[in-house]
Short mmCIF file of C-alpha atoms and ligand atoms in Angstrom, two decimals:
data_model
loop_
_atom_site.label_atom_id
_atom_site.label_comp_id
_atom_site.label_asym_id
_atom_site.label_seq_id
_atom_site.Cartn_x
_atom_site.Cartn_y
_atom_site.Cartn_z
CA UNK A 1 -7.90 -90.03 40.76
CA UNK A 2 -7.07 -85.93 41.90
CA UNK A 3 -5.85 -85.27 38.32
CA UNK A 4 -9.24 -87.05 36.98
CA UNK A 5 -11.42 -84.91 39.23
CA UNK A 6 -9.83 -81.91 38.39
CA UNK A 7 -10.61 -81.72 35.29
CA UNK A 8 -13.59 -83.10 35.13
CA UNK A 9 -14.45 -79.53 36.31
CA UNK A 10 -12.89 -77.58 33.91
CA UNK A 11 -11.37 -73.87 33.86
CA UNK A 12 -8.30 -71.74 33.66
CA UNK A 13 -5.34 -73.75 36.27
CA UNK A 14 -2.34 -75.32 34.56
CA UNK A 15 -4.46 -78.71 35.25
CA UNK A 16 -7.84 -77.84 33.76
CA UNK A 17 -7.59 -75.05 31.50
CA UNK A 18 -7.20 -74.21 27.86
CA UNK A 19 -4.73 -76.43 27.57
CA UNK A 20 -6.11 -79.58 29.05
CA UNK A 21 -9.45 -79.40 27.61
CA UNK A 22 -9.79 -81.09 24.48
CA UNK A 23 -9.01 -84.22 26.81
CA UNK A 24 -12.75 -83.73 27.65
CA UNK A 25 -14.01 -81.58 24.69
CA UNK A 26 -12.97 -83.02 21.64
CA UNK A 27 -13.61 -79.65 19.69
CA UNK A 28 -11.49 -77.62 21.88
CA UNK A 29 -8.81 -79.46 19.80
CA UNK A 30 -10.11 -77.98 16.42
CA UNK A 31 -9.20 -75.82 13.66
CA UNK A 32 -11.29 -72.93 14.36
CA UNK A 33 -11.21 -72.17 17.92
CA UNK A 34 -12.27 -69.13 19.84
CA UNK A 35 -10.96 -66.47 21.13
CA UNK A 36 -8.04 -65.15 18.47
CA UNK A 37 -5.73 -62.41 18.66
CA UNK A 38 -7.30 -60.21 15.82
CA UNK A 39 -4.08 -58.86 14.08
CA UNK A 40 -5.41 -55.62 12.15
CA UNK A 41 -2.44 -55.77 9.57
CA UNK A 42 -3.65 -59.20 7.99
CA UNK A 43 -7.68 -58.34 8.51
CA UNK A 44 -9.07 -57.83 4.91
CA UNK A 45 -12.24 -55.80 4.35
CA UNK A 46 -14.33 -57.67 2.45
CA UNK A 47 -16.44 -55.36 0.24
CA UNK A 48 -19.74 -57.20 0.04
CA UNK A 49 -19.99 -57.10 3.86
CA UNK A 50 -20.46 -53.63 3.31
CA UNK A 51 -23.01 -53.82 0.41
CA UNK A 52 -25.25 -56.08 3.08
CA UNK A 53 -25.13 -53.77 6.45
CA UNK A 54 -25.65 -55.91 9.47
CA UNK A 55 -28.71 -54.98 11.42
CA UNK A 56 -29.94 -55.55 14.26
CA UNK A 57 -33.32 -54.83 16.47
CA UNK A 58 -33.44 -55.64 20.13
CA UNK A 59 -36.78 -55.78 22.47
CA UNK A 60 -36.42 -53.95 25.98
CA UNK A 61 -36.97 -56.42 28.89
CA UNK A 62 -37.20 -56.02 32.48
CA UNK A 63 -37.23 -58.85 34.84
CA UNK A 64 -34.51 -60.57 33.18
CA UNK A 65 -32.94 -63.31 35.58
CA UNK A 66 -28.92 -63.16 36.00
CA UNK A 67 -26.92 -66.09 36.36
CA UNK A 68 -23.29 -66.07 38.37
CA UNK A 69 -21.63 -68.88 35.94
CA UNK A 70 -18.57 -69.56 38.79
CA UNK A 71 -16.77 -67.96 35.19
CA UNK A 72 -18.75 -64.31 35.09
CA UNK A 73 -22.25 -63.70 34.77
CA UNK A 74 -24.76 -64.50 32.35
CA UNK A 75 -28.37 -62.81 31.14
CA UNK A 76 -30.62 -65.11 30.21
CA UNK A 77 -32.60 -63.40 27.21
CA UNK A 78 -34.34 -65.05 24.78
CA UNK A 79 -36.14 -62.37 22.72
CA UNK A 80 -38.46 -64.13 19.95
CA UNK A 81 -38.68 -60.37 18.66
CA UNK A 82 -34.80 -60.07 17.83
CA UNK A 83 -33.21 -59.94 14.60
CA UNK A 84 -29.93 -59.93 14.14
CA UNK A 85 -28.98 -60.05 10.61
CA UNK A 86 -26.88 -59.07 7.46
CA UNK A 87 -23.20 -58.62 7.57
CA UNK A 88 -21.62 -62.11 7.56
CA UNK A 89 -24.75 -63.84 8.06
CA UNK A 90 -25.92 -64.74 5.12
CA UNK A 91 -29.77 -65.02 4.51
CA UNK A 92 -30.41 -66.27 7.78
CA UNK A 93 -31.89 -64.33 11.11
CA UNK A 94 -30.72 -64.42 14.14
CA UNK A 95 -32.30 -64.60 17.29
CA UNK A 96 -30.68 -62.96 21.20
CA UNK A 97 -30.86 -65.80 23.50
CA UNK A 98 -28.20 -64.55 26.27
CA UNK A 99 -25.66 -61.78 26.84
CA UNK A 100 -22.21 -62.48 29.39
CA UNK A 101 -19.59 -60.85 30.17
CA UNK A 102 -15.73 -62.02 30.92
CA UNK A 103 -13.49 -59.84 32.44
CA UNK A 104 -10.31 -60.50 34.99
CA UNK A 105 -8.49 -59.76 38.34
CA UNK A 106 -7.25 -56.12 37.36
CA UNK A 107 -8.73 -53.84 34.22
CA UNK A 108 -5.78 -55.15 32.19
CA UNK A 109 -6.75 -57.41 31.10
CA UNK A 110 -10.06 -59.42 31.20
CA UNK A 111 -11.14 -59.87 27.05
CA UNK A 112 -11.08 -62.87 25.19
CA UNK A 113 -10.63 -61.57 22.05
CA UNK A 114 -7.33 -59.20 22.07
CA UNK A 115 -6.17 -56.96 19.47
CA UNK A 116 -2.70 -56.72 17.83
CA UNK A 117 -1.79 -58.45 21.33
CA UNK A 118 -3.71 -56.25 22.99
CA UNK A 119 -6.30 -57.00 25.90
CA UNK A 120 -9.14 -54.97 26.85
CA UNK A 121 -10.27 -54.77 30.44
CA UNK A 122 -13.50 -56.92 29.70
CA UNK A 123 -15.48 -58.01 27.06
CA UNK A 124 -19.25 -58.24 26.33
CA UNK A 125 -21.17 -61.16 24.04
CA UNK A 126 -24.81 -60.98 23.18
CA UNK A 127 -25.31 -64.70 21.92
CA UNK A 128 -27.75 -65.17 18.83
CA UNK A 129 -28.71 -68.59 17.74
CA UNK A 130 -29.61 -68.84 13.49
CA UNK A 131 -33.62 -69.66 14.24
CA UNK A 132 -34.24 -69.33 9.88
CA UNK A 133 -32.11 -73.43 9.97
CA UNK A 134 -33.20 -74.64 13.25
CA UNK A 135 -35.55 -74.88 15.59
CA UNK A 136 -33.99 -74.37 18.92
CA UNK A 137 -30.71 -72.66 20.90
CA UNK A 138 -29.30 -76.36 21.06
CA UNK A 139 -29.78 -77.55 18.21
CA UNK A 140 -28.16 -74.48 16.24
CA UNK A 141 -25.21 -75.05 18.98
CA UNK A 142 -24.24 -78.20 17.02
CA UNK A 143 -23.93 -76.85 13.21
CA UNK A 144 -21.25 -74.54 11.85
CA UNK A 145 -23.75 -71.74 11.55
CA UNK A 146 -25.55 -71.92 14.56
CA UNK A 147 -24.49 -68.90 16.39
CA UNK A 148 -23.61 -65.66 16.01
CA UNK A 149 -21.80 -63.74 19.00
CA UNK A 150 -21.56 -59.84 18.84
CA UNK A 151 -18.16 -59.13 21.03
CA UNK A 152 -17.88 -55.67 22.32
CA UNK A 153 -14.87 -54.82 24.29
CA UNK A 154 -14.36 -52.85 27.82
CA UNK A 155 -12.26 -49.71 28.38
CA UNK A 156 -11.98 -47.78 31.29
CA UNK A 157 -12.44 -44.66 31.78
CA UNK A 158 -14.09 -42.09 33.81
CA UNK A 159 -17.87 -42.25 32.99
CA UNK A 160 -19.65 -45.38 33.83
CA UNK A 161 -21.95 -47.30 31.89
CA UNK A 162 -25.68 -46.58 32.91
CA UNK A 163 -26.89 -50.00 31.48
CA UNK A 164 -24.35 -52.02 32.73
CA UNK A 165 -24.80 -50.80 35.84
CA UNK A 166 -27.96 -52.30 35.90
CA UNK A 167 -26.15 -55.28 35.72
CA UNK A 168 -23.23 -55.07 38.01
CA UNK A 169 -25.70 -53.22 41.41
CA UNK A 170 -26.97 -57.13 41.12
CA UNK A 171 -23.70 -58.82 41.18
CA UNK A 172 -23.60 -58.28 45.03
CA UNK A 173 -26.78 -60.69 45.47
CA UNK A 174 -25.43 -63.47 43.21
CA UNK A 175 -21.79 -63.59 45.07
CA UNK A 176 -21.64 -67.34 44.55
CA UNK A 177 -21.50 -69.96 41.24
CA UNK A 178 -25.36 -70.96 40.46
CA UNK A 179 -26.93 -68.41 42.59
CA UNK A 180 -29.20 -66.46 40.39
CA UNK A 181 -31.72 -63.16 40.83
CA UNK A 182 -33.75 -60.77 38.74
CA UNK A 183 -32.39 -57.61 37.57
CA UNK A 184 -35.69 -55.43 37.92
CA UNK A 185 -34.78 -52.54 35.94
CA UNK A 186 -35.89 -52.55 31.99
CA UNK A 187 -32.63 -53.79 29.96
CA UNK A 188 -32.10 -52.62 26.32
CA UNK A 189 -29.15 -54.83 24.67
CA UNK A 190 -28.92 -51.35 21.81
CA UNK A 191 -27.40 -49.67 24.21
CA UNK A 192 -24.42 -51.97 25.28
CA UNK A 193 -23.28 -51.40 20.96
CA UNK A 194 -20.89 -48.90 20.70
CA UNK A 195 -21.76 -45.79 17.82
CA UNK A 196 -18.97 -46.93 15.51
CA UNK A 197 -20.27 -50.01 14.64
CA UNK A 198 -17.16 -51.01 12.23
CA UNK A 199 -16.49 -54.76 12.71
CA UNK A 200 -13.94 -58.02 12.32
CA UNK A 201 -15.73 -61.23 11.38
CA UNK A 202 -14.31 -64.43 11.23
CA UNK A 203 -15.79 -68.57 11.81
CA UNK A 204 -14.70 -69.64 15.05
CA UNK A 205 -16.29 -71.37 18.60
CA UNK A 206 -17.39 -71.26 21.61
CA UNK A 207 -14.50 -69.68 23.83
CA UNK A 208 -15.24 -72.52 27.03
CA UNK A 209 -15.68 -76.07 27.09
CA UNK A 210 -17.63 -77.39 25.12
CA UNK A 211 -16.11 -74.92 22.63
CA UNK A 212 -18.89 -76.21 19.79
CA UNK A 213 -17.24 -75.23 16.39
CA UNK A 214 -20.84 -73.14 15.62
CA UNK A 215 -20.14 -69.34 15.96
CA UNK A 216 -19.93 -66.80 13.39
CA UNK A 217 -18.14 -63.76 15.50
CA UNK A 218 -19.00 -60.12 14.85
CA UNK A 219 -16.18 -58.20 17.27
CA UNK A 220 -16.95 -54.57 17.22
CA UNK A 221 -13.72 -52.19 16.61
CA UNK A 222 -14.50 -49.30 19.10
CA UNK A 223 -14.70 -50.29 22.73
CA UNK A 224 -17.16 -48.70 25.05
CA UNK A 225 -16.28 -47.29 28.28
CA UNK A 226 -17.28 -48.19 31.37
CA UNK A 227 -15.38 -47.71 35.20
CA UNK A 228 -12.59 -49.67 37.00
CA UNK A 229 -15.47 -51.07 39.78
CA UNK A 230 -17.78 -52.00 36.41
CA UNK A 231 -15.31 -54.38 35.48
CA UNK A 232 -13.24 -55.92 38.21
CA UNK A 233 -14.24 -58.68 40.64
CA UNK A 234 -14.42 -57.51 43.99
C1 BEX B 1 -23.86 -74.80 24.85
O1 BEX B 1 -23.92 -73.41 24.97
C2 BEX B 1 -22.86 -72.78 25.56
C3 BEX B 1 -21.95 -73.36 26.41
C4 BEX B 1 -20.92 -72.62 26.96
C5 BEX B 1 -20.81 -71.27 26.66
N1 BEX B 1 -19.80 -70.54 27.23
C6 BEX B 1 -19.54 -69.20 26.75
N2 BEX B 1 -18.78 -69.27 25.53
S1 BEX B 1 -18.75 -67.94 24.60
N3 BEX B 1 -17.82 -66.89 25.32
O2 BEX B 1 -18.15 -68.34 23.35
O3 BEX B 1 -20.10 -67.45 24.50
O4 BEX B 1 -18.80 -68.49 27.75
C7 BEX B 1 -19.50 -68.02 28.84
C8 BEX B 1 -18.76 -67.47 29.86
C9 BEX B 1 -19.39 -66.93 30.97
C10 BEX B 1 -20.77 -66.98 31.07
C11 BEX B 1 -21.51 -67.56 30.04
C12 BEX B 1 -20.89 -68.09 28.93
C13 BEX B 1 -21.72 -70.66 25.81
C14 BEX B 1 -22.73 -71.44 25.26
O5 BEX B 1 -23.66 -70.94 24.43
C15 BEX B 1 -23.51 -69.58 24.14
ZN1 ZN B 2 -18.38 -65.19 25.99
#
């Protein structure tokens, strides 16, 4: 049938979004799904985050292919050089495999993540997969510690973003879902962080179908800014 159809392809209509999903994901339907309002007022600081820092240490690339997802775009980046570790991840390392980006119709709102109610006017994930428990991206996608997803949020403002400019000058070529192309320029995920690198943590999932209960979210405090064309479809 229509209905059947529909949501076999799923996304964010009254008959195939959020809300319908777990009809075809069964772990959209859990207890620790992604995104959450992050409400400051109940956040605890947890001292022994502190004691071990999260670090992190990124390769530059060039030549990185970009991917228009029909949802936003994706950077394929898997960087066998990348740690990502510390923080609220344990002993393990982390390895980059991908950074996206969601945003929406207008700069007010686009983020997944909101805070105190608040939405930001995009948001950011670089995607690390846990490679000191298993041996590959999809594998790590199926266990409870699998990923971890740094989340930095969009403002706008005046200046633009040099790096993700990089990104968005491409956008033009890929106008359609699965069309892909190679940004030439030399990308270098350190400088999509912003300098306050205060964070909230908390165990939650993939934020689209098949929303796998297997991320450990890092969501970065201070936004970075970037310019109303940087982050609105046009
Ligand atoms: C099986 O692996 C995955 C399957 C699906 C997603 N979707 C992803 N979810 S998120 N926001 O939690 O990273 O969202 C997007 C949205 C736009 C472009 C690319 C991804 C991510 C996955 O691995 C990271
Ligand atoms: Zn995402």
């Amino acid at each position: 049938t229509r209905a059947r159809v529909m949501a076999a392809e799923w996304g964010y209509s009254p008959t195939n979004g959020p809300d319908v999903w777990a009809r075809l994901f069964p772990q959209a339907g859990g207890a620790r799904q992604s995104p959450v309002d992050i409400c400051t007022s109940i956040a605890s600081s947890d001292s022994n985050l502190e004691m071990k820092k999260l670090t992190f240490a990124y390769e530059s690339q060039s030549d990185l292919r970009i991917l228009n997802t029909g949802h936003g775009w994706k950077v394929e980046a898997p960087q066998s050089g990348s740690r990502l570790e510390g923080g609220p991840l344990g002993e393990d390392i982390y390895q980059l495999e991908q950074f996206h980006c969601h945003w929406g119709e207008t700069s007010a709102e686009g983020s997944e993540h909101t805070v105190d109610g608040r939405a930001y006017a995009g948001e950011l994930h670089l995607v690390h997969w846990n490679t000191t428990k298993y041996q590959s991206f999809a594998e790590a996608a199926q266990h409870p510690d699998g990923l971890a997803v740094l989340g930095v949020f969009f403002d706008v403002g005046n200046e633009s973003n040099d790096e993700i400019e990089k990104i968005v000058s491409t956008l033009s070529e890929i106008k359609f879902k699965g069309q892909f192309t190679d940004i030439p320029d030399v990308i270098d995920p350190t400088t999509f962080l912003p300098s306050g690198l205060g964070y909230w943590t908390y165990l939650g999932s993939l934020t689209t179908p098949p929303c796998n209960e297997c991320v450990i979210w890092i969501v970065y405090k201070e936004p970075i800014t970037v310019t109303e064309e940087q982050v609105t479809y046009h």
